[in-house]
Coordinates of C-alpha atoms and ligand atoms in Angstrom, one line a residue:
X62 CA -12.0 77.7 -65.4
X63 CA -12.0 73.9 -65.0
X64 CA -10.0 72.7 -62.1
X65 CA -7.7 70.7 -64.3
X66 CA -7.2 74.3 -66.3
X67 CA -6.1 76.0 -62.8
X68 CA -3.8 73.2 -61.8
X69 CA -2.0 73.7 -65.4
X70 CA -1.5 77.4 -65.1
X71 CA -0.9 77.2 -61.3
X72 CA 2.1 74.8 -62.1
X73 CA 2.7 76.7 -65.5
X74 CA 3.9 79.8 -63.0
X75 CA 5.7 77.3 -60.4
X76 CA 7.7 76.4 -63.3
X77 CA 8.1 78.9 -65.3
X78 CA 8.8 81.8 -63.0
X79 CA 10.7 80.4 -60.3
X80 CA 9.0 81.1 -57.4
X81 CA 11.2 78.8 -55.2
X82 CA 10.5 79.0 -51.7
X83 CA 12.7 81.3 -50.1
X84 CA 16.0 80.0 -49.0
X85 CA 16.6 78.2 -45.9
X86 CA 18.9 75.9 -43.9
X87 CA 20.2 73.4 -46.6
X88 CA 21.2 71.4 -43.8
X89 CA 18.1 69.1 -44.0
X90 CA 18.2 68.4 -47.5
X91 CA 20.8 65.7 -48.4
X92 CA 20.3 63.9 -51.2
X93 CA 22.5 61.5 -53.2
X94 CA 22.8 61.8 -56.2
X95 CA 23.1 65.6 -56.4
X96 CA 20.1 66.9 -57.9
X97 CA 20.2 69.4 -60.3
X98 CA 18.8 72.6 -58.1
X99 CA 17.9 72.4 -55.0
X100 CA 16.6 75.5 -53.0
X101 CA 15.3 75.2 -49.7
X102 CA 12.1 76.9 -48.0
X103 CA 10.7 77.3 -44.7
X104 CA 8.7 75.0 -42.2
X105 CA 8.0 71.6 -43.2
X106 CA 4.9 69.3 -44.4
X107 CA 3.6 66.4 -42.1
X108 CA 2.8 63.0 -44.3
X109 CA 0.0 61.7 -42.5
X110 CA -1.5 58.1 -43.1
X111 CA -4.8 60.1 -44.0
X112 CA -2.5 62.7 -46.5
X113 CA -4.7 62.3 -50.1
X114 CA -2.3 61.1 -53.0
X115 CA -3.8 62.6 -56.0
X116 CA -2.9 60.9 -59.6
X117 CA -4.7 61.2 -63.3
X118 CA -4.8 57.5 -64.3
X119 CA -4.5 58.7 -67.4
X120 CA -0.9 60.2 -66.4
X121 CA 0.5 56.5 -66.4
X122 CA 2.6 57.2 -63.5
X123 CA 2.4 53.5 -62.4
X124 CA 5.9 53.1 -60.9
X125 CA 6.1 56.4 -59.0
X126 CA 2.8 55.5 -57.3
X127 CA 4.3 52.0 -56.6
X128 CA 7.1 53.6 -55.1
X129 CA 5.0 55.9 -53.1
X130 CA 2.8 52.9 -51.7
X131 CA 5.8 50.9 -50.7
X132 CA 6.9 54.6 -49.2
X133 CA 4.0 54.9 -47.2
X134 CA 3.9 51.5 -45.9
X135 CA 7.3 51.5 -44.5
X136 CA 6.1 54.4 -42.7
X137 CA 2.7 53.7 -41.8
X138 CA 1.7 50.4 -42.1
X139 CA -0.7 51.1 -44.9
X140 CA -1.6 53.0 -48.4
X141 CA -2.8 56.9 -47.9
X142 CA -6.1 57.4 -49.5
X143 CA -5.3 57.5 -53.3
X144 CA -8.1 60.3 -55.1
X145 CA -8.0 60.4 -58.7
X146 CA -7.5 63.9 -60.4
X147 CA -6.1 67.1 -60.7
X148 CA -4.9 68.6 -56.8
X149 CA -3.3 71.9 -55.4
X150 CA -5.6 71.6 -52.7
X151 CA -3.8 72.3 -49.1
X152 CA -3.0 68.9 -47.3
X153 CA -2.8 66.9 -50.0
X154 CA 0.5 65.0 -52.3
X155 CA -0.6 65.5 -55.7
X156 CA 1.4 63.5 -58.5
X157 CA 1.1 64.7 -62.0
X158 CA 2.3 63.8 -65.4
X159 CA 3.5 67.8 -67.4
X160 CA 5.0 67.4 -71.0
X161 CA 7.3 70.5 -70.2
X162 CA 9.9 68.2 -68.5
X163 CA 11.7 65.3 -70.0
X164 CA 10.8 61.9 -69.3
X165 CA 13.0 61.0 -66.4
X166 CA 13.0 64.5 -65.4
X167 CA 10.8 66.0 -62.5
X168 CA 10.2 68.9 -60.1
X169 CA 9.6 68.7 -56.8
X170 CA 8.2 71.1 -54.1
X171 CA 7.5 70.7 -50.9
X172 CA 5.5 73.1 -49.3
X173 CA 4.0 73.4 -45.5
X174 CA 0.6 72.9 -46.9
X175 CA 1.0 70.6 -49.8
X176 CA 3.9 68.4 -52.1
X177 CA 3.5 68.7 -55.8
X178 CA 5.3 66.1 -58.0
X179 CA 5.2 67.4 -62.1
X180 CA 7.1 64.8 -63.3
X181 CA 7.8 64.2 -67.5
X182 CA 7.0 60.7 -67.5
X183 CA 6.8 57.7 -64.7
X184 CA 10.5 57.9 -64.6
X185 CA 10.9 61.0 -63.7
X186 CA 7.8 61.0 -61.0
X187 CA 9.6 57.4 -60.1
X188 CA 13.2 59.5 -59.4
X189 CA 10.9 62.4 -57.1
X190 CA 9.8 59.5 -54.9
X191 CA 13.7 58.8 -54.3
X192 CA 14.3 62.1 -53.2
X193 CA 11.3 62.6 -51.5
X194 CA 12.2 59.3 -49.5
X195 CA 16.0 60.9 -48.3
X196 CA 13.8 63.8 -47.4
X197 CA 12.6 62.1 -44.7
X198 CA 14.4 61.2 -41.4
X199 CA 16.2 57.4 -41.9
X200 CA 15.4 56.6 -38.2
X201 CA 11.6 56.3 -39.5
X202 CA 12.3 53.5 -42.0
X203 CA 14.3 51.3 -39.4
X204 CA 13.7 48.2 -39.5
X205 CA 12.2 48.2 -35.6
X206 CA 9.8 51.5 -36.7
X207 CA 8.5 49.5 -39.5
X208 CA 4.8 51.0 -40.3
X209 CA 4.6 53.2 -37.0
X210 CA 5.3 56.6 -37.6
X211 CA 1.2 56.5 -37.9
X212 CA 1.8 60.0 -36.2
X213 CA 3.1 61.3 -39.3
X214 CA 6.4 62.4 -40.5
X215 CA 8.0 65.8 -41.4
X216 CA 9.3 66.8 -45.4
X217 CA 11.8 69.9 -45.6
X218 CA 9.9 72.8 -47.5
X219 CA 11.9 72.5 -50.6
X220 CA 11.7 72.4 -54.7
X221 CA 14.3 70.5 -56.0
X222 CA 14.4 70.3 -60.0
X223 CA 16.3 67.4 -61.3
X224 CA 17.3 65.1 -63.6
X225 CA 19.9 62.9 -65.0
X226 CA 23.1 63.8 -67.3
X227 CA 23.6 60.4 -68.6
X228 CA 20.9 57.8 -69.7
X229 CA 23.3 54.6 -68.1
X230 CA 24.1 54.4 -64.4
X231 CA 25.0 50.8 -64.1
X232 CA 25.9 48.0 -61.5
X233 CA 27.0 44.5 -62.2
X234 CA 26.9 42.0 -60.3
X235 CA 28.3 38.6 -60.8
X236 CA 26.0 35.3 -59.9
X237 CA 28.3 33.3 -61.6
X238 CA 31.4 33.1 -59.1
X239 CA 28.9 33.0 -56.3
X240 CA 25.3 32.2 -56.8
X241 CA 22.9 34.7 -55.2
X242 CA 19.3 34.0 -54.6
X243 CA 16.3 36.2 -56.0
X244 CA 15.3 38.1 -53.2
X245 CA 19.4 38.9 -52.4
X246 CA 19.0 39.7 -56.0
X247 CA 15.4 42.2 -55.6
X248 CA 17.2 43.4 -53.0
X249 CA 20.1 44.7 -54.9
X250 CA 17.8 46.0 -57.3
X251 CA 16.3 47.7 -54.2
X252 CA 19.3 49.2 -53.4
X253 CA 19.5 50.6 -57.5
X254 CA 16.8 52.4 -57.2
X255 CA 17.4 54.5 -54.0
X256 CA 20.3 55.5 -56.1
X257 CA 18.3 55.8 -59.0
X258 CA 20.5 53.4 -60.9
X259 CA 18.5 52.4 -63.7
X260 CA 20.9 49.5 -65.2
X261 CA 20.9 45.9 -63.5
X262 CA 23.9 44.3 -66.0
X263 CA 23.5 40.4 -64.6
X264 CA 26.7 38.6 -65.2
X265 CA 24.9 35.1 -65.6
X266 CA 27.5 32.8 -67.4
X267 CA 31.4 31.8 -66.2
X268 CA 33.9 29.2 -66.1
X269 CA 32.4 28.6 -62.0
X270 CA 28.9 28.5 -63.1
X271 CA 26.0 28.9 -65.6
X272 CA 23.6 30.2 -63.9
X273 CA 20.3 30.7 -66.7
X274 CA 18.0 28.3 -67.6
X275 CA 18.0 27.5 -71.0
X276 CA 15.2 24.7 -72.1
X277 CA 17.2 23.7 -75.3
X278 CA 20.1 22.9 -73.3
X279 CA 19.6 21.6 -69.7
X280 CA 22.5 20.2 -69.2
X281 CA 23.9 24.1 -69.1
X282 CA 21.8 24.0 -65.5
X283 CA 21.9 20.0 -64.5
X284 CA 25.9 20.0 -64.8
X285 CA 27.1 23.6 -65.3
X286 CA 25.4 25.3 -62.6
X287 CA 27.1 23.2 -59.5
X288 CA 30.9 23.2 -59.0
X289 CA 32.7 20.8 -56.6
X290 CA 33.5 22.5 -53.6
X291 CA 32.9 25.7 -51.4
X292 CA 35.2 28.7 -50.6
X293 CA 35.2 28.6 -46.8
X294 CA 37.7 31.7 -45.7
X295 CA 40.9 32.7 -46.5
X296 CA 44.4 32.4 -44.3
X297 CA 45.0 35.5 -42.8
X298 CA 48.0 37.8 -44.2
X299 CA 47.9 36.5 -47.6
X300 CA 45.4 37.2 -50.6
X301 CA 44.1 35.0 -53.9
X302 CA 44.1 31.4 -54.0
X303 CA 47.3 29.9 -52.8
X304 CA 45.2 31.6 -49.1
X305 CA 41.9 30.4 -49.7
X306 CA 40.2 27.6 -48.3
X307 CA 38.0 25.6 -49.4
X308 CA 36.0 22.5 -48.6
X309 CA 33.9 19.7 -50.4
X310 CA 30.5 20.8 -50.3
X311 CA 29.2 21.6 -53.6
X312 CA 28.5 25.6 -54.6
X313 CA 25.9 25.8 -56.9
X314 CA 22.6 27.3 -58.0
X315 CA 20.9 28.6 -61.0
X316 CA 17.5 30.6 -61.8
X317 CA 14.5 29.3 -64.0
X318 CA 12.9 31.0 -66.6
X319 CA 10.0 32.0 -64.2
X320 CA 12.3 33.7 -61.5
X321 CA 13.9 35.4 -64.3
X322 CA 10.9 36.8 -65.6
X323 CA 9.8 38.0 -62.1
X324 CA 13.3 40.1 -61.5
X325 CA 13.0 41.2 -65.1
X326 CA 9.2 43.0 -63.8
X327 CA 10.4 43.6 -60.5
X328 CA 13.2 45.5 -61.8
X329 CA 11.1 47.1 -64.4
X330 CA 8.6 48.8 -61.5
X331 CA 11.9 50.4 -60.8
X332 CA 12.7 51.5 -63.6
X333 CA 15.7 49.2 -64.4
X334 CA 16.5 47.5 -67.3
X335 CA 18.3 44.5 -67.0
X336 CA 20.6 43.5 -69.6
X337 CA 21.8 39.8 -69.1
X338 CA 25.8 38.8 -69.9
X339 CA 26.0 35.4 -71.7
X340 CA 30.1 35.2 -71.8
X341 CA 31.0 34.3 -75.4
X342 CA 33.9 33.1 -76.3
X343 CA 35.8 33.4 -73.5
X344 CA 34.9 32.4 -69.7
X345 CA 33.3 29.2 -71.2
X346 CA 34.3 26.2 -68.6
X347 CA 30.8 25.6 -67.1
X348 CA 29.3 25.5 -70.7
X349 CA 31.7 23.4 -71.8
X350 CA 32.1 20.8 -68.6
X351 CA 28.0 20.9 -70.1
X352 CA 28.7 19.8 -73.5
X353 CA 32.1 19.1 -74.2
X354 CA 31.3 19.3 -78.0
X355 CA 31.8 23.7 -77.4
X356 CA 35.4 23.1 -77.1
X357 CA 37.8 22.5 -79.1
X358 CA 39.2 19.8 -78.1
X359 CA 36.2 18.1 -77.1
X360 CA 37.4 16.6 -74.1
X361 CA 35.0 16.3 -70.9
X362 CA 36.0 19.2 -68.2
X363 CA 34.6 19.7 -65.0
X364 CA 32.6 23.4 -63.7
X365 CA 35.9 25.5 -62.7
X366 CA 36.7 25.8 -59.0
X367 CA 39.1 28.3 -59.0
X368 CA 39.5 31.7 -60.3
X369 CA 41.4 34.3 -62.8
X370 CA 41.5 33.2 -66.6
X371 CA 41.0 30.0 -68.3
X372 CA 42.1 28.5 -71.6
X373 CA 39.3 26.4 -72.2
X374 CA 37.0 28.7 -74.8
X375 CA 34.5 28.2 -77.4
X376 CA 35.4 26.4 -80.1
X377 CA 34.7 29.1 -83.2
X378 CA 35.5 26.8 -85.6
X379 CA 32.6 24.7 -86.0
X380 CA 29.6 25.9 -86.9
X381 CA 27.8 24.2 -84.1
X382 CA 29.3 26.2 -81.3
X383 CA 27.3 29.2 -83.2
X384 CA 23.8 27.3 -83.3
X385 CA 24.7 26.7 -79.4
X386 CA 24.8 30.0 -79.1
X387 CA 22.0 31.0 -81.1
X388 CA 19.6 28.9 -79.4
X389 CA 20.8 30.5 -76.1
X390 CA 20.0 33.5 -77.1
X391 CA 16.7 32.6 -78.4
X392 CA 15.8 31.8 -75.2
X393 CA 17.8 35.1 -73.6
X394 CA 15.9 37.4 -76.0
X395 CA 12.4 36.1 -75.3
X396 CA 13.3 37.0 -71.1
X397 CA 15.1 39.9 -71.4
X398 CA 13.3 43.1 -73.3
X399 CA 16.9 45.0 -73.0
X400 CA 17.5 46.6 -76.3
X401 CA 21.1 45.7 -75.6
X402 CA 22.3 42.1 -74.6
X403 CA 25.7 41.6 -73.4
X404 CA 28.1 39.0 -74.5
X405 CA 31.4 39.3 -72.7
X406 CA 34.4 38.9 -74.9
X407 CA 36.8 39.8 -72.1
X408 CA 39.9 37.6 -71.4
X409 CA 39.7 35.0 -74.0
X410 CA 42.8 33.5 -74.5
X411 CA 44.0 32.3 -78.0
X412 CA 46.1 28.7 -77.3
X413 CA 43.1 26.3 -77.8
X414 CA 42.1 28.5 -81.0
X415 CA 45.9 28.2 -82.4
X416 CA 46.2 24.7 -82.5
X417 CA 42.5 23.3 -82.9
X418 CA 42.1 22.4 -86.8
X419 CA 38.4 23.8 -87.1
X420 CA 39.6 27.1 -85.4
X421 CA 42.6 27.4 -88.4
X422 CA 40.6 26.0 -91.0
X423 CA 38.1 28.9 -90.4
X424 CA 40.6 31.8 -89.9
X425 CA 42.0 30.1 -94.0
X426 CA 38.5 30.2 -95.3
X427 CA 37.3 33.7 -94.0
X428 CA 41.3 35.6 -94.6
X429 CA 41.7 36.2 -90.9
X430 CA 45.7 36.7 -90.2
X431 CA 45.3 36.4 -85.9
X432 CA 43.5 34.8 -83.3
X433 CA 42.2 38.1 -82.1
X434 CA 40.4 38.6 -85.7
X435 CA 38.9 35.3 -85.0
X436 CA 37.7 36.6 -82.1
X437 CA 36.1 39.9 -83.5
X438 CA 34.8 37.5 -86.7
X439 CA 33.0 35.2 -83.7
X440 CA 31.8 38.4 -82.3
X441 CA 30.5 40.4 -85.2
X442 CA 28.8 36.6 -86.4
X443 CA 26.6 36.7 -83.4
X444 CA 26.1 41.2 -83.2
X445 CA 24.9 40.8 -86.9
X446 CA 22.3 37.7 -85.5
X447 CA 21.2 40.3 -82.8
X448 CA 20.8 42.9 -84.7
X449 CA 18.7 40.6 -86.8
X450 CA 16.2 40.5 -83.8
X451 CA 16.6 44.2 -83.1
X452 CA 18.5 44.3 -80.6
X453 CA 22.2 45.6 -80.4
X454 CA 26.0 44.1 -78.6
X455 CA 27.3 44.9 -75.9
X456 CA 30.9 43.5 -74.9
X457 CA 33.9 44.6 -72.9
X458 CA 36.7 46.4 -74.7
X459 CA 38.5 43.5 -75.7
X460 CA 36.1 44.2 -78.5
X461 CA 38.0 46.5 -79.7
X462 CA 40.9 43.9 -80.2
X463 CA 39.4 41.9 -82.6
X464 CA 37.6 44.5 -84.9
X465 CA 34.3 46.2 -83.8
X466 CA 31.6 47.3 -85.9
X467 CA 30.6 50.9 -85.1
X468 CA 27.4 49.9 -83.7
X469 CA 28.4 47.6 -80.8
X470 CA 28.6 48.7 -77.4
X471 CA 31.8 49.3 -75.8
X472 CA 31.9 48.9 -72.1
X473 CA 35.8 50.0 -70.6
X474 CA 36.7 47.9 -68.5
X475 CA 40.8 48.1 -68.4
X476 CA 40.7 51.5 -67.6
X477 CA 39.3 54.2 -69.5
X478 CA 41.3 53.8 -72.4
X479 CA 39.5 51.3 -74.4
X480 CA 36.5 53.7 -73.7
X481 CA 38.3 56.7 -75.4
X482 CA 39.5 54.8 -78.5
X483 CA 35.9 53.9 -78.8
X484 CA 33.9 57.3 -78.3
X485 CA 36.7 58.6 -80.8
X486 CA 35.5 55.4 -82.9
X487 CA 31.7 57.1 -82.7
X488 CA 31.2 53.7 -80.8
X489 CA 28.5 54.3 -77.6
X490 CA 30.6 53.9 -75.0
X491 CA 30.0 52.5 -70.9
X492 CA 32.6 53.7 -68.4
X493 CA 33.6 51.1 -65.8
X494 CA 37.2 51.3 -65.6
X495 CA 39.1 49.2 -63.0
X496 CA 40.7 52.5 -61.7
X497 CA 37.2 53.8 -60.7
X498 CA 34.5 51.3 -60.2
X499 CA 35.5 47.9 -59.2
X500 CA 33.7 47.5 -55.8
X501 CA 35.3 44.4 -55.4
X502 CA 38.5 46.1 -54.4
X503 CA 40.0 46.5 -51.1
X504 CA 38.3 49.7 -49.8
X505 CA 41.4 50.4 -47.6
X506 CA 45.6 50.3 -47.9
X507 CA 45.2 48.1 -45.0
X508 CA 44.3 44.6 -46.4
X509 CA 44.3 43.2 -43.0
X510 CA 41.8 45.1 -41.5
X511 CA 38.9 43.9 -44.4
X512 CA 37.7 40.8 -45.6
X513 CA 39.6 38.9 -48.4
X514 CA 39.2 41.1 -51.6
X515 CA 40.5 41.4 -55.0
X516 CA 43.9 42.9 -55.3
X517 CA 43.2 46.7 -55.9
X518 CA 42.5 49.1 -53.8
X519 CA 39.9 51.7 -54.2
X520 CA 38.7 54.1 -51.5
X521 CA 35.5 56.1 -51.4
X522 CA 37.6 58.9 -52.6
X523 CA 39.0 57.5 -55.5
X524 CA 35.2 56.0 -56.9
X525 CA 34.1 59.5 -56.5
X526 CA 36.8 61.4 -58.5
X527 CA 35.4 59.5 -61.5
X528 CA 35.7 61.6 -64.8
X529 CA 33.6 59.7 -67.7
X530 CA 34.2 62.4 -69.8
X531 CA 37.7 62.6 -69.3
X532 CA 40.1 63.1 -72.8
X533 CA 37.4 63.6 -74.7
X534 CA 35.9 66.0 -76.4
X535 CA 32.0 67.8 -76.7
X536 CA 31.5 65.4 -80.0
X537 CA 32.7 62.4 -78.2
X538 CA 31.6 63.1 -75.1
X539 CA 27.8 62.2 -76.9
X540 CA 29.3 59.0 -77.2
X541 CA 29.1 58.2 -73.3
X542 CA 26.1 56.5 -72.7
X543 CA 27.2 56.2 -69.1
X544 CA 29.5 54.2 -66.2
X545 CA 29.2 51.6 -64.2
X546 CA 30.0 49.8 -60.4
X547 CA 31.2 46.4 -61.5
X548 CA 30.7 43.3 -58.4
X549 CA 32.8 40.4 -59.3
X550 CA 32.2 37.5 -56.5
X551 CA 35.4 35.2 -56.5
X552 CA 35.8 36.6 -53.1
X553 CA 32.1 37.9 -52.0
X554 CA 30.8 34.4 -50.7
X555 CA 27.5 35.5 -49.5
X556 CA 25.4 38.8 -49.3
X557 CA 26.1 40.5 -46.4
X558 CA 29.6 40.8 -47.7
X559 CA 28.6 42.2 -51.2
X560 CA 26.3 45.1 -49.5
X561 CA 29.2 45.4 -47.6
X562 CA 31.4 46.3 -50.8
X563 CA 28.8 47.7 -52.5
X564 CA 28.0 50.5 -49.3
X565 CA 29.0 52.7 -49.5
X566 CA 31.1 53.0 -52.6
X567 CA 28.0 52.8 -54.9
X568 CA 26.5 56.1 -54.1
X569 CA 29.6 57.6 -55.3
X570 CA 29.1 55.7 -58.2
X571 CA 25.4 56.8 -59.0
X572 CA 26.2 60.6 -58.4
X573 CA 29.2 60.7 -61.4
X574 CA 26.3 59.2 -63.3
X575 CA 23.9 61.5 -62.7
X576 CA 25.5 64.7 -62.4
X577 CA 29.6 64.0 -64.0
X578 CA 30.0 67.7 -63.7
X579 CA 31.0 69.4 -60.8
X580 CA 32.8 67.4 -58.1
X581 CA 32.6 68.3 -54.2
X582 CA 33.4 66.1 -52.4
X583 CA 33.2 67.3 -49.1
X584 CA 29.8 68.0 -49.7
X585 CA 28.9 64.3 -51.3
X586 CA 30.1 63.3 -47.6
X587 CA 27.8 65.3 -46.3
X588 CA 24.7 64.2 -47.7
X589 CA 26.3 60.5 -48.0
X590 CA 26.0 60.6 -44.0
X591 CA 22.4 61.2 -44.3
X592 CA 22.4 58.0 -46.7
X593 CA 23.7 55.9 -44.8
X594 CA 21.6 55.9 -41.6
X595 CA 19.0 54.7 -44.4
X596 CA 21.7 52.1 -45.4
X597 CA 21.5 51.4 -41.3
X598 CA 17.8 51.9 -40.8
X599 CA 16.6 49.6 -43.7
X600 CA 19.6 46.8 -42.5
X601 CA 21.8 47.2 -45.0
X602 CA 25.6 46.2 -44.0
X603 CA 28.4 48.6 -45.1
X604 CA 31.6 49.9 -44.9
X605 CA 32.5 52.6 -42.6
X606 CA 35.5 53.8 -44.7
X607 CA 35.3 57.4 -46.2
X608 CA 32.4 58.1 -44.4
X609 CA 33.8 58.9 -40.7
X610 CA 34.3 62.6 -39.7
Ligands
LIG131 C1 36.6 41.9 -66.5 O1 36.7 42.5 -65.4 N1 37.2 40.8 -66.8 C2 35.6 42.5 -67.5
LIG132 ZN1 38.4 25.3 -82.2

């Protein structure tokens, strides 16, 4: 029998039959989110910088063995020996590719003498690595132990078989209202995938800032990526802008179409798509302050400095404002492989629409009766050019105001409602209601004791007791691709404060992603405490609240 032969049969039985190791102290093994099954064993397996990796090229498990050579660095300082082919052998990790298991599905055991991935494809193998990474003690990542636990490190006997409920687990964050720089951006996406988030949604176009290179407009970067002045703090006792102070220095900052394409790969080695949000028609100002023509008034405006919601749209009368936009998105689809692209649509009010003569004359010619049906005509104009290209919409649920062809995707912003209609529509559906995933909330009742925030506030707790399912039913639940943490930055002036209210709310976000069933939360903050010494140990800054005992 030919080695490879064994190895199949061997793992055939692991599979098939069961034969967990027997059950020991679960203790250990806290990972987030929840796998699937998880049954622990006895003893434990050293990683050692001389352990063998074994891999079948032919497997294409090129992310997962990424992930395991960044793994084994942090700890040791170097690669482990990688040895090509088929491994049970004692000693060794062995890293295999089975067509049993669905893609992003995978079965890890752990084993005194040996860890076997069987993964369905590299995401799934990718996902093991996670885990297998929370298997192991924080305090060896720290940022002080960087590459010297050269003595080796321990792994939990274990076989955990996992995989995700729903094929979206989202986080947006906004680079508009504050700019953020690409590593602070790789490091976000960092962050994604020890959660095994797998969608990076890039809010790249506001009234504060455009922040996307775009070669057939540079004026979108020259002028529409800088705004006048600098948010500097905030009075104490107060909230929003009447408290918040700001001074002259200019805030600004955009990325080119190179440092685009190198988050777009660096996010795809970690298995993330990122889907980019061009803001159309509403939340427009820096565009327009760009090229005055968009509006429909035509008058010069400068990049907003403020917040909340602006009148100053898209014009959607003239037919240039939808070559604008076409050419943008020429540009956007050649950077962004997404098979859905994101265009906004949220909070776009009607005055500038109601009284500009293009806007009317186009609502006479195409029968519409409203302003919102301009809207949804604006919006379907640009789905039906996408769909031209193959790729598909994606907008908040204002979309649902105007009109929405069945195809678009919905994502709920203003609670879950908008979310419902639409699953009940047949419309795929994201869940990222206000109520549940706004991570730029207060985290506390007691304003006074965080930074400034956004109004709302939403503890651990609350995040967690998401229910995307909620109201609907088993046909409609198909609907829900999947939900989303949602990072505006009015109030998030630099990094350290976004990890801060992204830590630790987003694990609870990523666990009602992967496994919306089921919901124990006393045990989520058990294994949460485990994650956040790596939040600690790899210097991460987070909140403490929730997590205390
Ligand atoms: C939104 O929060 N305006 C989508
Ligand atoms: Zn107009």
């Amino acid at each position: 029998m030919t080695m490879k032969r064994l190895l199949v049969l061997s793992l055939g039985c692991w599979l098939l039959a069961g034969c967990a190791p027997k059950i020991g102290s679960l203790e250990r093994i806290a990972v987030v989110p929840r796998p699937s099954s998880v049954a622990a064993g006895e003893g434990e397996f050293r990683l050692e910088p001389c352990t063998p990796l074994y891999f079948r090229a032919a497997d294409s498990l090129s992310c997962a063995a990424a992930a395991f050579d960044e793994l084994a660095h942090a700890l040791f300082g170097a690669s482990l020996p990688v040895m090509q082919g088929d491994s049970l052998r004692a000693g060794t990790v062995g890293l295999l590719r089975v067509d049993s298991l669905r893609e992003d599905a995978y079965c890890l055991t752990v084993e005194p003498d040996r860890v076997m991935i069987a993964a369905g494809g590299d995401r799934g193998a990718f996902y093991a690595v996670q885990t297998l990474r929370q298997l192991i003690s924080a305090t060896c990542f720290s940022k002080k132990a960087i590459g010297g636990a050269t003595g080796g490190v321990s792994i939990p006997a274990v076989r955990i078989d996992d995989a995700p409920t729903m094929p979206y687990r989202g986080l947006m964050l906004d680079v508009a209202r504050h700019f953020f720089t690409v590593e602070e951006v790789k490091r976000t996406l960092d962050l994604m995938a020890l959660h095994k988030l797998n969608v990076f949604h890039w809010h790249l176009t506001d009234d504060q800032g455009w922040r996307i290179e775009i070669r057939k407009y540079p004026k979108l970067t020259e002028i529409g990526s800088v705004r006048r002045r600098t948010l500097i703090g905030h009075d104490p006792g107060g909230e929003y802008d009447e408290t918040c102070r700001y001074d002259e220095t200019p805030h600004g900052g955009y990325y080119t179409q190179a440092e685009i394409r190198e988050v777009v790969d660096y996010a795809a080695r970690r298995c993330i798509t990122v889907i980019p949000e061009v803001e159309f028609p509403g939340h427009a100002v820096a565009a327009l302050a760009s090229y005055p023509w968009l509006g429909c008034t035509g008058e010069q405006y400068e990049v907003r400095q403020t917040w909340d919601i602006d009148d100053r749209v898209f014009c959607v009368g003239r037919d240039s404002t939808f070559d604008f936009i076409e050419g943008v998105l020429d540009e956007v689809l050649e950077l962004f492989p997404s098979p859905l692209i994101h265009i906004g649509g949220d909070e776009c009010p009607d005055k500038m629409w109601a009284c500009c003569p293009h806007c009317r004359e186009r609502m006479r010619r195409e029968g519409l009766t409203s302003e919102r049906q301009l809207q949804g005509y604006a919006t379907t104009r640009v789905e039906r050019y996408l769909a031209a290209r193959g790729r598909r919409l994606m907008g908040w649920d204002e979309l649902l105001d105007g009109g929405v062809s069945p195809t678009a995707v919905v994502m709920s912003w203003r609670g879950s409602e908008g979310g419902i209609r639409a699953a009940r529509r047949g419309n795929p559906v994201v869940m990222a209601p206000t109520t549940h995933c706004y991570l730029d909330y207060y985290q506390t009742a007691d304003t006074t004791s965080e930074p400034l925030a956004w109004g709302g506030c939403l503890p651990l707790e609350q995040v967690y007791a998401l229910d995307p399912y909620e109201g609907l039913n088993a046909r409609e639940r198909a609907n829900v691709l999947g939900v989303q943490a949602n990072l505006w930055t009015e109030y998030i002036a630099d990094f350290a404060q976004a990890q801060y209210m992204l830590l630790p709310r987003l694990a609870a976000v990523a666990e009602r992603g992967w496994c919306p069933a089921g919901n124990d939360y006393a045990d989520f903050r058990r294994r949460l405490r485990h994650l956040t010494g790596y939040y600690d140990a790899l210097g991460y800054r987070r909140a403490s609240h929730g997590t205390e005992d």
